[in-house]
XYZ file of C-alpha atoms in Angstrom:
567
model
C -27.232 3.394 5.174
C -31.014 3.342 4.746
C -33.505 2.823 1.973
C -34.941 6.365 1.693
C -32.547 9.206 2.480
C -35.002 12.089 1.954
C -37.499 10.598 4.361
C -34.760 9.867 6.904
C -33.450 13.445 6.713
C -36.959 14.768 7.261
C -37.337 12.650 10.401
C -33.904 13.660 11.718
C -34.655 17.347 11.159
C -38.105 17.215 12.760
C -36.702 15.476 15.829
C -33.824 17.958 16.172
C -31.195 15.263 15.677
C -29.418 17.257 12.968
C -29.141 21.029 12.593
C -29.702 22.915 9.333
C -26.088 24.086 9.059
C -24.823 20.539 9.530
C -27.267 19.323 6.906
C -26.026 21.883 4.382
C -22.434 20.880 5.031
C -23.308 17.213 4.585
C -25.015 17.971 1.244
C -21.795 19.603 -0.008
C -19.753 16.560 1.059
C -22.290 14.230 -0.573
C -22.072 16.034 -3.923
C -18.271 16.267 -3.803
C -17.624 12.648 -2.803
C -20.570 10.973 -4.515
C -22.141 9.521 -1.354
C -25.593 9.856 0.201
C -26.295 12.765 2.551
C -26.931 10.379 5.457
C -23.584 8.659 4.904
C -21.909 12.068 4.681
C -23.352 13.003 8.096
C -21.796 9.867 9.581
C -18.467 10.060 7.746
C -17.966 13.701 8.753
C -18.590 12.875 12.419
C -21.715 15.032 12.646
C -23.836 12.037 13.670
C -23.252 8.489 14.769
C -24.997 5.631 13.034
C -26.512 4.669 16.381
C -28.068 8.151 16.755
C -29.760 7.909 13.367
C -31.043 4.408 14.019
C -32.356 5.428 17.438
C -34.368 8.281 15.894
C -35.792 5.997 13.193
C -36.601 3.243 15.657
C -38.520 5.688 17.843
C -40.410 7.015 14.808
C -41.630 3.541 13.866
C -42.184 2.218 17.385
C -39.295 -0.255 17.138
C -36.850 -1.160 19.864
C -33.143 -0.283 19.559
C -30.951 -3.103 20.918
C -27.279 -3.786 21.489
C -25.950 -7.139 20.325
C -22.802 -6.914 22.430
C -22.734 -9.824 24.835
C -25.490 -11.618 22.906
C -25.347 -15.390 23.310
C -27.242 -17.337 20.652
C -28.468 -20.763 21.618
C -27.936 -23.312 18.816
C -31.699 -23.748 18.303
C -32.197 -19.987 18.007
C -29.310 -19.658 15.552
C -30.681 -22.545 13.483
C -34.079 -20.843 13.241
C -32.567 -18.600 10.537
C -30.412 -20.582 8.052
C -27.020 -19.060 7.380
C -27.779 -18.316 3.699
C -30.839 -16.275 4.713
C -29.044 -14.515 7.602
C -26.213 -13.492 5.278
C -28.439 -12.507 2.363
C -30.754 -10.284 4.422
C -28.131 -9.206 6.978
C -30.164 -10.177 10.039
C -29.478 -11.930 13.352
C -32.164 -13.817 15.360
C -32.551 -12.356 18.852
C -35.579 -13.947 20.532
C -38.065 -16.684 19.627
C -41.431 -17.141 21.305
C -44.487 -19.193 20.487
C -45.932 -16.220 18.625
C -43.013 -14.705 16.705
C -39.323 -14.698 15.820
C -37.562 -11.390 16.541
C -34.573 -10.493 14.348
C -32.150 -7.556 14.454
C -32.000 -5.452 11.283
C -29.886 -2.370 10.455
C -32.459 -0.511 8.314
C -35.849 0.232 9.970
C -37.254 1.331 6.594
C -36.542 -1.987 4.904
C -40.054 -3.453 5.082
C -39.303 -5.936 2.298
C -36.763 -7.795 4.424
C -39.284 -8.589 7.164
C -41.943 -9.600 4.581
C -39.490 -11.897 2.783
C -38.383 -13.459 6.062
C -42.006 -14.201 7.009
C -42.461 -15.957 3.688
C -39.168 -17.896 3.799
C -39.269 -18.902 7.471
C -43.012 -19.663 7.503
C -43.571 -17.779 10.767
C -44.381 -14.334 12.124
C -41.198 -12.207 12.090
C -40.777 -8.976 14.032
C -37.864 -6.577 13.867
C -35.632 -4.708 16.303
C -32.877 -2.307 15.282
C -29.094 -2.759 15.725
C -26.072 -1.147 14.080
C -24.599 -2.727 10.979
C -21.241 -3.300 12.697
C -22.822 -5.205 15.579
C -24.793 -7.376 13.159
C -21.586 -8.098 11.205
C -19.795 -9.163 14.393
C -22.686 -11.430 15.398
C -22.857 -13.034 11.946
C -19.104 -13.711 12.009
C -19.326 -15.142 15.508
C -22.280 -17.496 15.233
C -22.302 -18.931 11.732
C -20.045 -21.665 10.395
C -16.730 -21.092 8.596
C -17.827 -22.936 5.469
C -20.983 -20.827 5.228
C -19.040 -17.605 5.892
C -17.030 -18.236 2.772
C -19.606 -19.999 0.608
C -20.358 -17.035 -1.657
C -16.672 -16.438 -2.252
C -15.620 -20.053 -2.646
C -18.401 -20.886 -5.111
C -16.428 -18.920 -7.703
C -12.990 -20.204 -6.713
C -12.738 -23.623 -8.335
C -9.913 -22.303 -10.491
C -8.152 -19.384 -8.799
C -5.372 -19.199 -11.352
C -2.813 -19.398 -8.533
C -0.271 -22.200 -8.278
C 1.635 -21.866 -5.013
C 4.849 -23.845 -4.941
C 6.711 -24.794 -1.777
C 10.040 -26.334 -2.641
C 8.611 -27.555 -5.941
C 5.382 -28.938 -4.450
C 1.876 -27.682 -5.106
C 0.671 -26.072 -1.894
C -2.835 -27.261 -2.559
C -1.667 -30.844 -2.089
C 0.190 -30.461 1.219
C 0.252 -33.755 3.012
C -0.713 -31.923 6.194
C -3.798 -30.310 4.645
C -7.099 -31.952 5.523
C -10.496 -31.489 3.911
C -11.397 -28.912 6.566
C -8.357 -26.859 5.499
C -9.414 -26.677 1.845
C -11.613 -23.528 2.190
C -8.771 -21.682 3.944
C -6.294 -22.725 1.244
C -8.671 -21.437 -1.420
C -9.325 -18.217 0.476
C -5.623 -17.366 0.865
C -5.046 -18.111 -2.820
C -8.006 -15.895 -3.674
C -6.564 -13.001 -1.644
C -3.219 -13.303 -3.442
C -4.910 -13.477 -6.851
C -7.114 -10.446 -6.185
C -4.099 -8.445 -5.013
C -2.236 -9.320 -8.202
C -5.212 -8.441 -10.406
C -5.471 -5.041 -8.710
C -1.744 -4.342 -9.290
C -1.073 -4.278 -5.537
C 2.499 -4.066 -4.269
C 1.635 -5.265 -0.737
C -1.003 -7.342 1.019
C -1.654 -6.348 4.641
C -3.435 -8.798 6.967
C -4.196 -6.834 10.132
C -5.911 -8.263 13.230
C -8.196 -5.658 14.814
C -10.146 -5.984 18.062
C -13.422 -7.012 16.414
C -12.482 -7.695 12.816
C -9.718 -9.013 10.590
C -8.774 -6.287 8.115
C -7.283 -6.969 4.665
C -5.771 -4.083 2.717
C -3.950 -3.852 -0.624
C -1.376 -1.155 -1.342
C -2.175 -0.030 -4.886
C -0.022 2.675 -6.486
C 1.364 3.496 -3.050
C -2.043 3.995 -1.368
C -3.712 1.469 0.943
C -7.211 0.290 0.007
C -9.376 -1.852 2.270
C -11.035 -4.836 0.592
C -13.694 -7.308 1.725
C -12.626 -8.587 5.122
C -12.746 -12.290 6.030
C -14.659 -13.122 9.229
C -12.720 -12.522 12.442
C -13.020 -16.203 13.345
C -10.885 -17.111 10.309
C -7.973 -14.910 11.433
C -5.898 -17.635 13.065
C -6.447 -20.118 10.225
C -5.523 -17.598 7.510
C -2.347 -16.459 9.272
C -1.304 -20.056 9.946
C -1.850 -20.908 6.277
C 0.346 -18.006 5.141
C 3.079 -19.010 7.613
C 3.016 -22.601 6.332
C 3.340 -21.363 2.748
C 6.276 -19.132 3.764
C 7.905 -22.052 5.651
C 7.730 -20.259 9.001
C 7.279 -21.774 12.456
C 3.509 -21.657 12.969
C 3.866 -22.427 16.687
C 5.993 -19.315 17.286
C 3.788 -16.257 17.743
C 5.894 -14.177 20.130
C 8.620 -12.899 17.807
C 8.697 -11.485 14.246
C 9.423 -13.902 11.399
C 10.359 -13.543 7.734
C 9.744 -15.925 4.874
C 9.204 -16.231 1.154
C 6.541 -17.751 -1.089
C 6.926 -18.596 -4.771
C 3.698 -18.230 -6.734
C 2.722 -18.733 -10.358
C -0.225 -16.496 -11.256
C -1.688 -16.789 -14.723
C 1.623 -17.985 -16.120
C 3.793 -15.395 -14.368
C 6.322 -16.222 -11.649
C 5.765 -14.012 -8.618
C 7.682 -13.936 -5.324
C 5.998 -12.934 -2.069
C 8.257 -11.641 0.701
C 6.387 -12.340 3.937
C 6.868 -10.610 7.272
C 4.971 -11.243 10.509
C 4.985 -9.198 13.717
C 3.144 -9.822 17.010
C 0.432 -7.207 17.644
C -2.228 -6.565 20.310
C -4.932 -8.713 18.686
C -2.824 -11.312 16.857
C 0.020 -11.511 14.380
C 0.064 -8.887 11.638
C 1.241 -10.111 8.236
C 2.579 -8.141 5.277
C 3.233 -9.843 1.945
C 5.351 -7.795 -0.488
C 4.559 -8.801 -4.083
C 7.716 -8.961 -6.201
C 6.888 -9.244 -9.893
C 9.973 -10.270 -11.875
C 8.633 -8.558 -14.977
C 9.397 -5.234 -13.264
C 13.079 -5.996 -13.763
C 12.606 -5.522 -17.493
C 11.284 -1.988 -17.087
C 14.416 -0.284 -18.399
C 15.403 3.290 -17.679
C 12.812 4.945 -19.986
C 9.958 3.331 -18.011
C 11.171 4.788 -14.699
C 9.925 8.262 -15.584
C 13.043 10.201 -16.626
C 12.710 13.094 -19.024
C 15.207 12.949 -21.903
C 17.687 15.404 -20.330
C 17.776 13.579 -16.978
C 17.934 10.192 -18.701
C 21.011 11.229 -20.695
C 22.685 12.384 -17.485
C 21.721 9.175 -15.704
C 22.947 6.915 -18.515
C 26.290 8.710 -18.481
C 26.604 8.229 -14.723
C 25.850 4.491 -14.642
C 28.478 3.867 -17.330
C 31.291 5.526 -15.362
C 34.241 3.198 -14.642
C 34.343 3.875 -10.887
C 32.902 5.911 -8.033
C 29.761 5.788 -5.905
C 26.236 6.411 -7.164
C 23.617 6.773 -4.426
C 19.839 6.574 -4.744
C 18.030 8.231 -1.824
C 14.470 8.502 -0.608
C 12.103 7.128 2.022
C 10.872 3.544 2.171
C 8.567 2.789 -0.748
C 9.994 5.449 -3.061
C 11.217 2.951 -5.675
C 14.946 2.972 -4.859
C 15.331 -0.800 -5.292
C 13.528 -0.769 -8.655
C 15.836 1.997 -9.889
C 18.951 0.094 -8.778
C 17.809 -3.095 -10.483
C 16.986 -1.149 -13.643
C 20.552 0.231 -13.559
C 22.028 -3.242 -13.180
C 19.843 -4.543 -16.000
C 21.087 -1.732 -18.242
C 24.799 -2.425 -17.640
C 24.648 -6.214 -17.162
C 26.909 -7.509 -19.947
C 29.062 -10.641 -20.307
C 32.292 -8.627 -20.014
C 31.369 -7.241 -16.579
C 31.187 -8.999 -13.237
C 28.413 -7.665 -10.996
C 28.020 -8.657 -7.339
C 25.267 -7.408 -5.017
C 24.955 -7.484 -1.225
C 21.299 -7.328 -0.187
C 19.041 -7.849 2.816
C 16.967 -9.510 1.571
C 17.582 -10.448 -2.067
C 14.301 -9.208 -3.529
C 14.711 -10.146 -7.205
C 16.931 -12.851 -8.644
C 18.735 -11.513 -11.724
C 20.313 -13.683 -14.387
C 24.035 -13.039 -14.773
C 24.375 -11.229 -11.435
C 26.035 -12.706 -8.329
C 23.710 -11.881 -5.419
C 24.778 -12.260 -1.783
C 22.223 -12.488 1.044
C 23.107 -10.708 4.311
C 22.755 -12.987 7.350
C 23.596 -11.093 10.500
C 22.760 -14.113 12.705
C 25.912 -15.854 11.416
C 28.053 -12.722 11.133
C 27.392 -12.097 7.437
C 26.811 -8.351 7.776
C 26.915 -5.789 4.977
C 30.496 -4.901 5.883
C 31.664 -8.537 6.145
C 30.013 -9.466 2.853
C 31.452 -6.386 1.148
C 34.990 -7.186 2.282
C 34.615 -10.734 0.983
C 33.172 -9.881 -2.429
C 35.896 -7.330 -3.174
C 38.303 -10.293 -3.274
C 36.107 -11.704 -6.062
C 37.365 -8.967 -8.438
C 33.990 -7.480 -9.447
C 33.628 -4.554 -11.831
C 30.366 -3.361 -10.294
C 29.123 -3.681 -6.725
C 25.596 -2.989 -5.499
C 25.042 -2.569 -1.748
C 21.435 -2.741 -0.599
C 21.863 0.104 1.887
C 24.699 2.034 3.565
C 23.811 1.932 7.245
C 27.023 2.425 9.211
C 30.547 3.825 9.073
C 32.205 0.485 8.330
C 30.026 -0.223 5.282
C 30.389 3.372 4.048
C 34.182 3.304 4.455
C 34.575 0.015 2.573
C 32.286 1.308 -0.196
C 34.344 4.486 -0.617
C 37.602 2.542 -0.620
C 36.183 0.153 -3.220
C 35.186 3.051 -5.443
C 38.680 4.533 -5.180
C 40.246 1.241 -6.274
C 38.400 1.051 -9.581
C 34.951 -0.309 -8.694
C 31.613 1.264 -9.590
C 29.455 1.108 -6.449
C 25.655 1.492 -6.342
C 23.811 1.882 -3.046
C 20.901 3.554 -1.259
C 20.648 6.006 1.611
C 17.700 7.419 3.554
C 17.702 11.200 3.067
C 15.001 13.685 2.081
C 16.879 15.193 -0.863
C 20.017 14.515 -2.883
C 22.508 17.048 -1.400
C 21.668 15.866 2.137
C 23.336 12.532 1.294
C 26.703 14.276 1.656
C 25.828 15.442 5.173
C 24.587 11.944 6.023
C 27.876 10.328 4.943
C 29.859 12.866 6.964
C 27.641 12.242 10.011
C 28.218 8.498 9.684
C 31.941 9.174 10.006
C 33.327 9.106 6.455
C 36.144 11.620 5.984
C 35.268 14.637 3.815
C 38.119 13.984 1.373
C 36.880 10.407 0.850
C 33.320 11.589 0.167
C 34.548 14.309 -2.199
C 36.808 11.998 -4.186
C 34.552 8.901 -4.350
C 31.002 10.252 -4.780
C 29.945 10.742 -8.405
C 26.252 11.556 -8.059
C 23.199 11.272 -5.796
C 19.718 10.642 -7.202
C 16.788 11.472 -4.903
C 13.419 10.106 -5.975
C 9.751 9.805 -5.102
C 6.894 7.935 -6.781
C 3.766 9.699 -8.052
C 0.598 8.117 -9.391
C -0.131 8.540 -13.102
C -3.389 9.958 -14.444
C -5.653 7.200 -15.755
C -5.689 7.421 -19.576
C -9.278 6.198 -19.713
C -10.815 9.026 -17.671
C -8.376 11.938 -17.975
C -9.966 15.344 -18.326
C -8.675 18.947 -18.371
C -8.631 21.075 -15.235
C -7.014 24.228 -13.871
C -4.547 24.753 -11.056
C -6.288 25.987 -7.911
C -5.372 29.228 -6.178
C -4.238 27.166 -3.190
C -1.707 25.250 -5.293
C -0.450 28.371 -7.052
C 0.034 30.123 -3.716
C 2.093 27.231 -2.314
C 4.189 26.869 -5.467
C 4.977 30.578 -5.632
C 7.256 31.435 -8.575
C 7.181 27.807 -9.696
C 3.425 28.074 -10.126
C 3.747 30.755 -12.814
C 4.294 27.958 -15.333
C 0.859 26.579 -14.455
C -1.071 29.833 -14.541
C -3.615 29.792 -17.397
C -2.216 26.461 -18.664
C -4.470 23.447 -19.202
C -3.452 20.546 -16.997
C -5.202 17.233 -16.404
C -6.726 15.042 -13.726
C -8.472 11.661 -13.621
C -12.237 11.762 -13.221
C -12.379 8.201 -11.889
C -13.675 5.152 -13.772
C -13.996 1.388 -13.510
C -10.520 0.887 -14.991
C -8.846 2.760 -12.125
C -11.331 1.750 -9.384
C -12.645 5.344 -9.332
C -9.279 6.691 -8.099
C -8.381 8.611 -11.264
C -4.893 7.083 -11.237
C -3.295 4.070 -12.901
C 0.349 3.120 -12.303
C 3.298 5.100 -10.948
C 6.492 6.749 -12.150
C 9.317 8.580 -10.469
C 10.211 12.167 -9.730
C 13.977 12.630 -9.789
C 16.546 15.052 -8.435
C 20.022 14.347 -9.877
C 22.879 15.902 -7.908
C 26.096 15.469 -9.884
C 29.460 16.043 -8.206
C 31.506 18.615 -10.098
C 34.991 19.826 -9.148
C 33.447 22.870 -7.470
C 31.070 20.671 -5.461
C 34.042 18.465 -4.483
C 35.822 21.503 -3.014
C 32.672 22.496 -1.120
C 32.332 18.967 0.325
C 35.988 18.998 1.402
C 35.336 22.320 3.167
C 32.246 20.835 4.922
C 29.874 23.342 3.370
C 26.253 22.877 4.654
C 23.795 20.903 2.513
C 21.708 24.032 1.914
C 24.631 25.695 0.124
C 25.389 22.525 -1.833
C 21.746 22.477 -2.925
C 21.802 26.138 -3.918
C 24.948 25.661 -6.008
C 23.606 22.494 -7.631
C 20.440 24.335 -8.701
C 22.565 27.093 -10.183
C 24.335 24.352 -12.155
C 20.982 23.139 -13.556
C 19.729 20.545 -11.077
C 15.939 20.087 -11.083
C 14.490 19.651 -7.600
C 11.891 16.972 -6.940
C 9.106 19.542 -6.995
C 10.386 21.141 -10.197
C 10.530 17.739 -11.870
C 7.002 17.116 -10.593
C 5.708 20.367 -12.126
C 7.303 19.378 -15.431
C 5.402 16.096 -15.300
C 2.161 17.945 -14.472
C 2.663 20.174 -17.523
C 3.282 17.043 -19.602
C -0.070 15.611 -18.469
C 1.545 12.673 -16.668
C 0.385 13.319 -13.107
C -1.582 15.811 -11.023
C -0.629 18.727 -8.806
C -2.188 16.972 -5.803
C 0.178 14.036 -6.276
C 3.251 16.248 -6.674
C 2.368 18.291 -3.599
C 1.715 15.114 -1.603
C 5.149 13.590 -2.183
C 7.220 16.806 -2.155
C 5.897 18.516 0.963
C 9.448 18.673 2.321
C 10.741 20.401 -0.813
C 10.512 24.088 -0.021
C 12.804 25.227 -2.807
């Protein structure tokens, strides 16, 4: 926050702004998280940035000001060129015949005021304002082209070719010269997301800023935010690329963008939703190369992979993949289809939306606005004599009933369901309204899954399981006691996270004759789970511990994604 932390802490202590116990706590946080002690005080909520600045301003006889409601006259704004205002992070406040007063966020930064006196050829005095208020003022009062100049200087060749119906988006007939910086900026955001292996791009209008976040390995990371004043232009540009109605801002919209990034064809599935401070946009990045992952890349151990390969080659029945949104269900289904996609088999899918286009597979898009629901599409495609059917999701009784009937008439049916574990899928189907005898006779297996981040190979180092983890794991933790496991220290390759990439944890619930009888008798899911474990089923947490012992992931990751697994 400031130039000299030790001196700042001394001032804060002498003035009674911070107590000794708070200071000690902040030092521990600073060492653990690798931040300065002053920043730790702010991040932990012990002090506000404004409190610290007020104490420093008083110490040096400077005035603390608020920039909220500040109105800069054009001549005052022009007294500090935009390049200088941005470089030194200052905003002009008052100009008199004797001096120019600027707002700065670090009272100890004497060099800034000296440099400004030299560059502006006048006497420059400083007042103190918070960094956030200075950021808002800079975004508000300086031109769009200047706001983006530093970024756009390096964007002559972004490596992104955005195609709209076969046309290069950069040459839209509707795009004027004033639109060019926005076009480049949106392309830059997409390129940076791809380079960081992001699965989603989130454009989120806040009250005073426009936030951009990338979801990397399942975790959201905030990146450099464009100025708030560019919000409308950026969102409009994305909507044009996705062939949405840019004049409609009251209802959600969906669209698609085809992008070629560094020679790779990428699809972006775009969704907008009206929010309090503007339209929020999420772009899901669909990399077609993920289709070629194959089963071994999903994260199965050899025993589970053998079981899974046997299941997907069955002649009929239903195979369900369960888990929450973002747990990799769609990737697993596509990997299954890729494994069994052969010329002698006809495969038809019903999806909403069709996320990946697969060669050799007939894919049907659900369109509820014209009556093309999951159930209607499923009834139609069964007359096409497929061998294998994939249903994007079983949501209602009608879809579930048709799927079970299809499986009983010689079709192999793949689908997804939202349940916390594999045995609960049986209860879910019964709750939907499917008869117990149909569930028992049609269901072949349920695979529950979660995604965990992998330890970065570049910075992995040995560690030990903590007492906290061992206490939570109970008997399962005995495998980890006195065993060397690993974690990621954090490096430039993994953006200091310690993780690089993701793989699945799996719980494979196979339907034996005994399980069939229990389903027919409407036995609770807890008893089904108990019996399945006796038959050798690994729970999600057990599979996670196996992957920790193998040095693939960390205990923190396993605990994070299996909190609901108490077994």
